[in-house]
Amino acid sequence: MSEPVTTAIETSGGGKAAGLWAIRIGSLMIPLAHAAGQNLVTVLGLRFMTDSLAISAGAAGAIFAFVKIYDGFADPAVGAWSDRAKTPWGRRLPFLFAGGIAMPLGLALLFGAPSFGSILLAQLFVTLALVIHATGYTLLTIPGFAMLVESSSDPRERTRLMAWRTYGNAIGTMLGSTLPAWVLSMTGPTRGGHLGVAMIVGAVVLGATLLAVRLLAGAPRTEAPDQTGVERVNPVRALLRQVALAWRNVPFRTLAIAHVFLLFGTAIGSASLAFYTRVGLEQADTVLGTYFMLATVAMLVSMTGWVWLSNRIGKKSAYITALAIYAVVQLSWLLAGPGEPMTLIAVRGGLSGLSGAGMILCAYSLLSDAVRYDYVTSGQRREGSFAGFTTLFDKLSSAAALAVMGAFLAAMGYAPSASGMAAQQSDSARLAILLCVSVIPAVAMVGAIVTMAFYRLDAATVEAAELQQVNA
């Protein structure tokens, strides 16, 4: 039985409907929260473990991979759970609230890890912290994306909402990468400095989540469907059935594969940059923070242009353009080295942010079209499940990226440290860092571009299906 669809002025909870701007700002706050919390870990987590906790690069990468795999397989379960949930707040908001609490807790535990005097205990502790953090991330991202799809039946408005989400992601990225790097440049890369940064970012995550919950309380949403006996008795079978149905959606499947390449490349590119600026460029964390600040500004400034371009040449072509720009930017690090002019670093930061805006906007806007197309052609509401599958692929690709990076650095002789500063590294370790920041991300983007050549769904097809459903 499919669910009743609310209109733009009604909510399933019967409360006062949220205004358009409340929905847009609420849609901005969700990615702001999870991007801030996630980028702090993505940019500094691996380096903190190797250079402050003396955990080897291989072990640190394996821990990240384990947590990402756990988190990835939790995503479809959370998505399906939120699809079926029935609460006074609706299906999604309770998950957002829980995620806004769990993510800051994980940050505080990770970057506040005590000195155990045992590498094994330190590894177990940071694994627990990362599991809590990752659970919070899932609780924020899955329902957040599902709410975007539910909020409007207009593909153009969903693109606008995706732009607002991208603005939020950009601001969150700056708060989770630029701000921590600048703070550490002032306090020094001490454990106390890292904990202070974690507390600041954790407060941002919690505050943004609470504001989003408040603003989206009256947003258009749908009620959970009546569950069949099979779904009540055997949720695992119901989840597997949802996986099979989602995978049969060819546009979604194509986008998911391209997304795997995208996330693999960007995960390695972001994580390795913290190592490369310190070891390869021999620069302080101020440069790292400035790079991400410029990337964020470029992301924000260029967003309107990407919305225009995607409407002009199509989302698919705009997406491929953004992927190509990012690949070229990463390859350009092959020409850099110690004493690199700040002007060239700044140009790379700006172009990285510009391409990042296009990749995020187009990828998720295309995904929202594919999910909406599933609904209008099947009559089934599976937004949460699709969001869960999307992030499952994201997490698995990120897990593979961090595992590969950690193992590669370890194999090439990267030396860990407990001082907060990088140890003296061999030429082979320096080469490994350079390849992680340049060639590997670029190759991953080429893989995404080739995959997108097989994508066929366009906005006109989605609109035609919407019209056919209305007339039926």
PDB file of N, CA and C in Angstrom, residues 362-443:
ATOM      1  N   CYS A 362      25.210  18.465  -8.791  1.00  0.00           N
ATOM      2  CA  CYS A 362      24.718  17.624  -9.881  1.00  0.00           C
ATOM      3  C   CYS A 362      24.525  16.176  -9.450  1.00  0.00           C
ATOM      4  N   ALA A 363      25.441  15.653  -8.646  1.00  0.00           N
ATOM      5  CA  ALA A 363      25.318  14.259  -8.228  1.00  0.00           C
ATOM      6  C   ALA A 363      24.031  14.029  -7.460  1.00  0.00           C
ATOM      7  N   TYR A 364      23.781  14.863  -6.471  1.00  0.00           N
ATOM      8  CA  TYR A 364      22.601  14.632  -5.635  1.00  0.00           C
ATOM      9  C   TYR A 364      21.314  15.100  -6.308  1.00  0.00           C
ATOM     10  N   SER A 365      21.404  16.083  -7.186  1.00  0.00           N
ATOM     11  CA  SER A 365      20.220  16.475  -7.936  1.00  0.00           C
ATOM     12  C   SER A 365      19.814  15.357  -8.897  1.00  0.00           C
ATOM     13  N   LEU A 366      20.790  14.736  -9.541  1.00  0.00           N
ATOM     14  CA  LEU A 366      20.510  13.589 -10.408  1.00  0.00           C
ATOM     15  C   LEU A 366      19.945  12.424  -9.605  1.00  0.00           C
ATOM     16  N   LEU A 367      20.502  12.200  -8.429  1.00  0.00           N
ATOM     17  CA  LEU A 367      19.999  11.117  -7.576  1.00  0.00           C
ATOM     18  C   LEU A 367      18.560  11.377  -7.153  1.00  0.00           C
ATOM     19  N   SER A 368      18.238  12.636  -6.833  1.00  0.00           N
ATOM     20  CA  SER A 368      16.863  12.948  -6.442  1.00  0.00           C
ATOM     21  C   SER A 368      15.899  12.704  -7.596  1.00  0.00           C
ATOM     22  N   ASP A 369      16.348  12.983  -8.823  1.00  0.00           N
ATOM     23  CA  ASP A 369      15.513  12.706  -9.995  1.00  0.00           C
ATOM     24  C   ASP A 369      15.276  11.208 -10.144  1.00  0.00           C
ATOM     25  N   ALA A 370      16.335  10.415  -9.959  1.00  0.00           N
ATOM     26  CA  ALA A 370      16.200   8.965 -10.101  1.00  0.00           C
ATOM     27  C   ALA A 370      15.265   8.388  -9.042  1.00  0.00           C
ATOM     28  N   VAL A 371      15.361   8.908  -7.813  1.00  0.00           N
ATOM     29  CA  VAL A 371      14.486   8.438  -6.732  1.00  0.00           C
ATOM     30  C   VAL A 371      13.052   8.872  -6.987  1.00  0.00           C
ATOM     31  N   ARG A 372      12.868  10.104  -7.426  1.00  0.00           N
ATOM     32  CA  ARG A 372      11.517  10.572  -7.740  1.00  0.00           C
ATOM     33  C   ARG A 372      10.915   9.767  -8.891  1.00  0.00           C
ATOM     34  N   TYR A 373      11.727   9.439  -9.877  1.00  0.00           N
ATOM     35  CA  TYR A 373      11.261   8.649 -11.016  1.00  0.00           C
ATOM     36  C   TYR A 373      10.798   7.270 -10.551  1.00  0.00           C
ATOM     37  N   ASP A 374      11.498   6.718  -9.574  1.00  0.00           N
ATOM     38  CA  ASP A 374      11.070   5.430  -9.013  1.00  0.00           C
ATOM     39  C   ASP A 374       9.669   5.541  -8.426  1.00  0.00           C
ATOM     40  N   TYR A 375       9.411   6.638  -7.706  1.00  0.00           N
ATOM     41  CA  TYR A 375       8.093   6.801  -7.084  1.00  0.00           C
ATOM     42  C   TYR A 375       6.993   6.972  -8.121  1.00  0.00           C
ATOM     43  N   VAL A 376       7.203   7.864  -9.090  1.00  0.00           N
ATOM     44  CA  VAL A 376       6.123   8.157 -10.035  1.00  0.00           C
ATOM     45  C   VAL A 376       5.858   6.995 -10.977  1.00  0.00           C
ATOM     46  N   THR A 377       6.822   6.092 -11.128  1.00  0.00           N
ATOM     47  CA  THR A 377       6.597   4.936 -11.991  1.00  0.00           C
ATOM     48  C   THR A 377       6.139   3.705 -11.226  1.00  0.00           C
ATOM     49  N   SER A 378       6.423   3.656  -9.920  1.00  0.00           N
ATOM     50  CA  SER A 378       6.047   2.475  -9.131  1.00  0.00           C
ATOM     51  C   SER A 378       4.928   2.746  -8.133  1.00  0.00           C
ATOM     52  N   GLY A 379       4.772   4.023  -7.720  1.00  0.00           N
ATOM     53  CA  GLY A 379       3.789   4.354  -6.703  1.00  0.00           C
ATOM     54  C   GLY A 379       4.253   4.037  -5.293  1.00  0.00           C
ATOM     55  N   GLN A 380       5.490   3.575  -5.121  1.00  0.00           N
ATOM     56  CA  GLN A 380       6.014   3.200  -3.808  1.00  0.00           C
ATOM     57  C   GLN A 380       6.921   4.307  -3.272  1.00  0.00           C
ATOM     58  N   ARG A 381       6.818   4.579  -1.957  1.00  0.00           N
ATOM     59  CA  ARG A 381       7.661   5.580  -1.307  1.00  0.00           C
ATOM     60  C   ARG A 381       8.849   4.879  -0.686  1.00  0.00           C
ATOM     61  N   ARG A 382      10.032   5.034  -1.340  1.00  0.00           N
ATOM     62  CA  ARG A 382      11.238   4.360  -0.855  1.00  0.00           C
ATOM     63  C   ARG A 382      12.402   5.346  -0.756  1.00  0.00           C
ATOM     64  N   GLU A 383      12.086   6.625  -0.466  1.00  0.00           N
ATOM     65  CA  GLU A 383      13.141   7.630  -0.438  1.00  0.00           C
ATOM     66  C   GLU A 383      14.239   7.295   0.568  1.00  0.00           C
ATOM     67  N   GLY A 384      13.813   6.874   1.780  1.00  0.00           N
ATOM     68  CA  GLY A 384      14.793   6.548   2.809  1.00  0.00           C
ATOM     69  C   GLY A 384      15.674   5.384   2.406  1.00  0.00           C
ATOM     70  N   SER A 385      15.074   4.382   1.782  1.00  0.00           N
ATOM     71  CA  SER A 385      15.850   3.228   1.345  1.00  0.00           C
ATOM     72  C   SER A 385      16.871   3.623   0.281  1.00  0.00           C
ATOM     73  N   PHE A 386      16.441   4.429  -0.694  1.00  0.00           N
ATOM     74  CA  PHE A 386      17.375   4.876  -1.726  1.00  0.00           C
ATOM     75  C   PHE A 386      18.494   5.722  -1.119  1.00  0.00           C
ATOM     76  N   ALA A 387      18.145   6.592  -0.178  1.00  0.00           N
ATOM     77  CA  ALA A 387      19.175   7.387   0.490  1.00  0.00           C
ATOM     78  C   ALA A 387      20.154   6.481   1.217  1.00  0.00           C
ATOM     79  N   GLY A 388      19.618   5.423   1.834  1.00  0.00           N
ATOM     80  CA  GLY A 388      20.481   4.470   2.527  1.00  0.00           C
ATOM     81  C   GLY A 388      21.418   3.747   1.582  1.00  0.00           C
ATOM     82  N   PHE A 389      20.906   3.343   0.412  1.00  0.00           N
ATOM     83  CA  PHE A 389      21.755   2.655  -0.556  1.00  0.00           C
ATOM     84  C   PHE A 389      22.824   3.594  -1.109  1.00  0.00           C
ATOM     85  N   THR A 390      22.441   4.863  -1.321  1.00  0.00           N
ATOM     86  CA  THR A 390      23.407   5.845  -1.823  1.00  0.00           C
ATOM     87  C   THR A 390      24.578   5.988  -0.867  1.00  0.00           C
ATOM     88  N   THR A 391      24.273   6.173   0.400  1.00  0.00           N
ATOM     89  CA  THR A 391      25.362   6.347   1.363  1.00  0.00           C
ATOM     90  C   THR A 391      26.083   5.036   1.655  1.00  0.00           C
ATOM     91  N   LEU A 392      25.401   3.895   1.445  1.00  0.00           N
ATOM     92  CA  LEU A 392      26.103   2.607   1.552  1.00  0.00           C
ATOM     93  C   LEU A 392      27.252   2.574   0.556  1.00  0.00           C
ATOM     94  N   PHE A 393      26.965   2.918  -0.691  1.00  0.00           N
ATOM     95  CA  PHE A 393      28.018   2.936  -1.703  1.00  0.00           C
ATOM     96  C   PHE A 393      29.058   3.990  -1.375  1.00  0.00           C
ATOM     97  N   ASP A 394      28.611   5.140  -0.855  1.00  0.00           N
ATOM     98  CA  ASP A 394      29.548   6.181  -0.452  1.00  0.00           C
ATOM     99  C   ASP A 394      30.523   5.661   0.604  1.00  0.00           C
ATOM    100  N   LYS A 395      29.967   5.025   1.623  1.00  0.00           N
ATOM    101  CA  LYS A 395      30.797   4.573   2.737  1.00  0.00           C
ATOM    102  C   LYS A 395      31.751   3.460   2.312  1.00  0.00           C
ATOM    103  N   LEU A 396      31.258   2.539   1.483  1.00  0.00           N
ATOM    104  CA  LEU A 396      32.124   1.459   1.029  1.00  0.00           C
ATOM    105  C   LEU A 396      33.274   1.997   0.186  1.00  0.00           C
ATOM    106  N   SER A 397      32.985   2.991  -0.655  1.00  0.00           N
ATOM    107  CA  SER A 397      34.052   3.566  -1.468  1.00  0.00           C
ATOM    108  C   SER A 397      35.032   4.350  -0.604  1.00  0.00           C
ATOM    109  N   SER A 398      34.514   5.097   0.381  1.00  0.00           N
ATOM    110  CA  SER A 398      35.397   5.816   1.306  1.00  0.00           C
ATOM    111  C   SER A 398      36.223   4.845   2.134  1.00  0.00           C
ATOM    112  N   ALA A 399      35.596   3.735   2.543  1.00  0.00           N
ATOM    113  CA  ALA A 399      36.321   2.714   3.297  1.00  0.00           C
ATOM    114  C   ALA A 399      37.465   2.158   2.480  1.00  0.00           C
ATOM    115  N   ALA A 400      37.168   1.843   1.232  1.00  0.00           N
ATOM    116  CA  ALA A 400      38.217   1.324   0.358  1.00  0.00           C
ATOM    117  C   ALA A 400      39.322   2.354   0.166  1.00  0.00           C
ATOM    118  N   ALA A 401      38.924   3.633   0.010  1.00  0.00           N
ATOM    119  CA  ALA A 401      39.913   4.688  -0.212  1.00  0.00           C
ATOM    120  C   ALA A 401      40.859   4.825   0.973  1.00  0.00           C
ATOM    121  N   LEU A 402      40.308   4.895   2.188  1.00  0.00           N
ATOM    122  CA  LEU A 402      41.143   5.087   3.371  1.00  0.00           C
ATOM    123  C   LEU A 402      41.972   3.847   3.676  1.00  0.00           C
ATOM    124  N   ALA A 403      41.404   2.676   3.425  1.00  0.00           N
ATOM    125  CA  ALA A 403      42.173   1.443   3.631  1.00  0.00           C
ATOM    126  C   ALA A 403      43.336   1.371   2.649  1.00  0.00           C
ATOM    127  N   VAL A 404      43.055   1.697   1.394  1.00  0.00           N
ATOM    128  CA  VAL A 404      44.110   1.680   0.387  1.00  0.00           C
ATOM    129  C   VAL A 404      45.178   2.718   0.717  1.00  0.00           C
ATOM    130  N   MET A 405      44.743   3.907   1.110  1.00  0.00           N
ATOM    131  CA  MET A 405      45.707   4.951   1.432  1.00  0.00           C
ATOM    132  C   MET A 405      46.569   4.561   2.627  1.00  0.00           C
ATOM    133  N   GLY A 406      45.933   4.075   3.688  1.00  0.00           N
ATOM    134  CA  GLY A 406      46.708   3.676   4.866  1.00  0.00           C
ATOM    135  C   GLY A 406      47.679   2.557   4.560  1.00  0.00           C
ATOM    136  N   ALA A 407      47.217   1.541   3.835  1.00  0.00           N
ATOM    137  CA  ALA A 407      48.096   0.422   3.497  1.00  0.00           C
ATOM    138  C   ALA A 407      49.228   0.868   2.578  1.00  0.00           C
ATOM    139  N   PHE A 408      48.901   1.765   1.640  1.00  0.00           N
ATOM    140  CA  PHE A 408      49.907   2.263   0.696  1.00  0.00           C
ATOM    141  C   PHE A 408      50.974   3.063   1.430  1.00  0.00           C
ATOM    142  N   LEU A 409      50.549   3.956   2.328  1.00  0.00           N
ATOM    143  CA  LEU A 409      51.525   4.739   3.096  1.00  0.00           C
ATOM    144  C   LEU A 409      52.397   3.836   3.958  1.00  0.00           C
ATOM    145  N   ALA A 410      51.782   2.850   4.610  1.00  0.00           N
ATOM    146  CA  ALA A 410      52.552   1.930   5.450  1.00  0.00           C
ATOM    147  C   ALA A 410      53.548   1.139   4.618  1.00  0.00           C
ATOM    148  N   ALA A 411      53.091   0.638   3.463  1.00  0.00           N
ATOM    149  CA  ALA A 411      53.972  -0.151   2.600  1.00  0.00           C
ATOM    150  C   ALA A 411      55.135   0.674   2.068  1.00  0.00           C
ATOM    151  N   MET A 412      54.897   1.975   1.900  1.00  0.00           N
ATOM    152  CA  MET A 412      55.952   2.855   1.382  1.00  0.00           C
ATOM    153  C   MET A 412      56.798   3.457   2.497  1.00  0.00           C
ATOM    154  N   GLY A 413      56.530   3.021   3.743  1.00  0.00           N
ATOM    155  CA  GLY A 413      57.414   3.390   4.841  1.00  0.00           C
ATOM    156  C   GLY A 413      57.064   4.633   5.618  1.00  0.00           C
ATOM    157  N   TYR A 414      55.773   5.041   5.637  1.00  0.00           N
ATOM    158  CA  TYR A 414      55.411   6.215   6.426  1.00  0.00           C
ATOM    159  C   TYR A 414      55.601   5.920   7.909  1.00  0.00           C
ATOM    160  N   ALA A 415      56.329   6.801   8.616  1.00  0.00           N
ATOM    161  CA  ALA A 415      56.662   6.593  10.024  1.00  0.00           C
ATOM    162  C   ALA A 415      55.680   7.334  10.923  1.00  0.00           C
ATOM    163  N   PRO A 416      54.978   6.615  11.843  1.00  0.00           N
ATOM    164  CA  PRO A 416      54.057   7.285  12.771  1.00  0.00           C
ATOM    165  C   PRO A 416      54.803   8.015  13.875  1.00  0.00           C
ATOM    166  N   SER A 417      54.062   8.831  14.661  1.00  0.00           N
ATOM    167  CA  SER A 417      54.657   9.631  15.718  1.00  0.00           C
ATOM    168  C   SER A 417      53.632   9.846  16.819  1.00  0.00           C
ATOM    169  N   ALA A 418      54.103  10.153  18.028  1.00  0.00           N
ATOM    170  CA  ALA A 418      53.206  10.470  19.140  1.00  0.00           C
ATOM    171  C   ALA A 418      53.355  11.921  19.567  1.00  0.00           C
ATOM    172  N   SER A 419      54.115  12.714  18.811  1.00  0.00           N
ATOM    173  CA  SER A 419      54.431  14.087  19.212  1.00  0.00           C
ATOM    174  C   SER A 419      53.431  15.116  18.702  1.00  0.00           C
ATOM    175  N   GLY A 420      52.599  14.716  17.755  1.00  0.00           N
ATOM    176  CA  GLY A 420      51.715  15.676  17.110  1.00  0.00           C
ATOM    177  C   GLY A 420      52.319  16.249  15.846  1.00  0.00           C
ATOM    178  N   MET A 421      53.589  16.027  15.631  1.00  0.00           N
ATOM    179  CA  MET A 421      54.282  16.469  14.423  1.00  0.00           C
ATOM    180  C   MET A 421      54.706  15.241  13.629  1.00  0.00           C
ATOM    181  N   ALA A 422      54.828  15.423  12.317  1.00  0.00           N
ATOM    182  CA  ALA A 422      55.229  14.305  11.469  1.00  0.00           C
ATOM    183  C   ALA A 422      56.685  13.943  11.735  1.00  0.00           C
ATOM    184  N   ALA A 423      56.970  12.649  11.739  1.00  0.00           N
ATOM    185  CA  ALA A 423      58.342  12.183  11.843  1.00  0.00           C
ATOM    186  C   ALA A 423      59.060  12.431  10.513  1.00  0.00           C
ATOM    187  N   GLN A 424      60.359  12.302  10.511  1.00  0.00           N
ATOM    188  CA  GLN A 424      61.117  12.441   9.272  1.00  0.00           C
ATOM    189  C   GLN A 424      60.729  11.297   8.341  1.00  0.00           C
ATOM    190  N   GLN A 425      60.309  11.632   7.129  1.00  0.00           N
ATOM    191  CA  GLN A 425      59.798  10.630   6.209  1.00  0.00           C
ATOM    192  C   GLN A 425      60.802  10.339   5.089  1.00  0.00           C
ATOM    193  N   SER A 426      60.775   9.090   4.628  1.00  0.00           N
ATOM    194  CA  SER A 426      61.654   8.660   3.547  1.00  0.00           C
ATOM    195  C   SER A 426      61.138   9.184   2.207  1.00  0.00           C
ATOM    196  N   ASP A 427      61.996   9.072   1.177  1.00  0.00           N
ATOM    197  CA  ASP A 427      61.593   9.503  -0.158  1.00  0.00           C
ATOM    198  C   ASP A 427      60.413   8.681  -0.670  1.00  0.00           C
ATOM    199  N   SER A 428      60.391   7.393  -0.347  1.00  0.00           N
ATOM    200  CA  SER A 428      59.285   6.550  -0.813  1.00  0.00           C
ATOM    201  C   SER A 428      57.972   6.950  -0.140  1.00  0.00           C
ATOM    202  N   ALA A 429      58.014   7.319   1.135  1.00  0.00           N
ATOM    203  CA  ALA A 429      56.811   7.767   1.830  1.00  0.00           C
ATOM    204  C   ALA A 429      56.314   9.081   1.235  1.00  0.00           C
ATOM    205  N   ARG A 430      57.245   9.971   0.901  1.00  0.00           N
ATOM    206  CA  ARG A 430      56.864  11.236   0.273  1.00  0.00           C
ATOM    207  C   ARG A 430      56.212  10.996  -1.093  1.00  0.00           C
ATOM    208  N   LEU A 431      56.755  10.048  -1.840  1.00  0.00           N
ATOM    209  CA  LEU A 431      56.177   9.712  -3.146  1.00  0.00           C
ATOM    210  C   LEU A 431      54.763   9.167  -2.984  1.00  0.00           C
ATOM    211  N   ALA A 432      54.563   8.335  -1.965  1.00  0.00           N
ATOM    212  CA  ALA A 432      53.236   7.766  -1.723  1.00  0.00           C
ATOM    213  C   ALA A 432      52.221   8.867  -1.426  1.00  0.00           C
ATOM    214  N   ILE A 433      52.605   9.837  -0.610  1.00  0.00           N
ATOM    215  CA  ILE A 433      51.711  10.955  -0.291  1.00  0.00           C
ATOM    216  C   ILE A 433      51.382  11.746  -1.551  1.00  0.00           C
ATOM    217  N   LEU A 434      52.390  11.983  -2.398  1.00  0.00           N
ATOM    218  CA  LEU A 434      52.172  12.731  -3.637  1.00  0.00           C
ATOM    219  C   LEU A 434      51.196  12.010  -4.560  1.00  0.00           C
ATOM    220  N   LEU A 435      51.351  10.702  -4.702  1.00  0.00           N
ATOM    221  CA  LEU A 435      50.449   9.940  -5.564  1.00  0.00           C
ATOM    222  C   LEU A 435      49.026   9.934  -5.005  1.00  0.00           C
ATOM    223  N   CYS A 436      48.897   9.907  -3.685  1.00  0.00           N
ATOM    224  CA  CYS A 436      47.569   9.914  -3.063  1.00  0.00           C
ATOM    225  C   CYS A 436      46.843  11.237  -3.269  1.00  0.00           C
ATOM    226  N   VAL A 437      47.587  12.316  -3.373  1.00  0.00           N
ATOM    227  CA  VAL A 437      46.941  13.618  -3.525  1.00  0.00           C
ATOM    228  C   VAL A 437      46.741  13.996  -4.995  1.00  0.00           C
ATOM    229  N   SER A 438      47.343  13.258  -5.911  1.00  0.00           N
ATOM    230  CA  SER A 438      47.309  13.671  -7.314  1.00  0.00           C
ATOM    231  C   SER A 438      46.760  12.597  -8.258  1.00  0.00           C
ATOM    232  N   VAL A 439      47.562  11.581  -8.539  1.00  0.00           N
ATOM    233  CA  VAL A 439      47.223  10.610  -9.581  1.00  0.00           C
ATOM    234  C   VAL A 439      46.005   9.768  -9.218  1.00  0.00           C
ATOM    235  N   ILE A 440      45.952   9.250  -7.990  1.00  0.00           N
ATOM    236  CA  ILE A 440      44.853   8.358  -7.612  1.00  0.00           C
ATOM    237  C   ILE A 440      43.497   9.062  -7.682  1.00  0.00           C
ATOM    238  N   PRO A 441      43.334  10.277  -7.122  1.00  0.00           N
ATOM    239  CA  PRO A 441      42.036  10.958  -7.274  1.00  0.00           C
ATOM    240  C   PRO A 441      41.675  11.234  -8.732  1.00  0.00           C
ATOM    241  N   ALA A 442      42.653  11.601  -9.546  1.00  0.00           N
ATOM    242  CA  ALA A 442      42.371  11.903 -10.947  1.00  0.00           C
ATOM    243  C   ALA A 442      41.883  10.668 -11.692  1.00  0.00           C
ATOM    244  N   VAL A 443      42.513   9.531 -11.453  1.00  0.00           N
ATOM    245  CA  VAL A 443      42.086   8.287 -12.099  1.00  0.00           C
ATOM    246  C   VAL A 443      40.653   7.936 -11.675  1.00  0.00           C
TER     247      VAL A 443
END
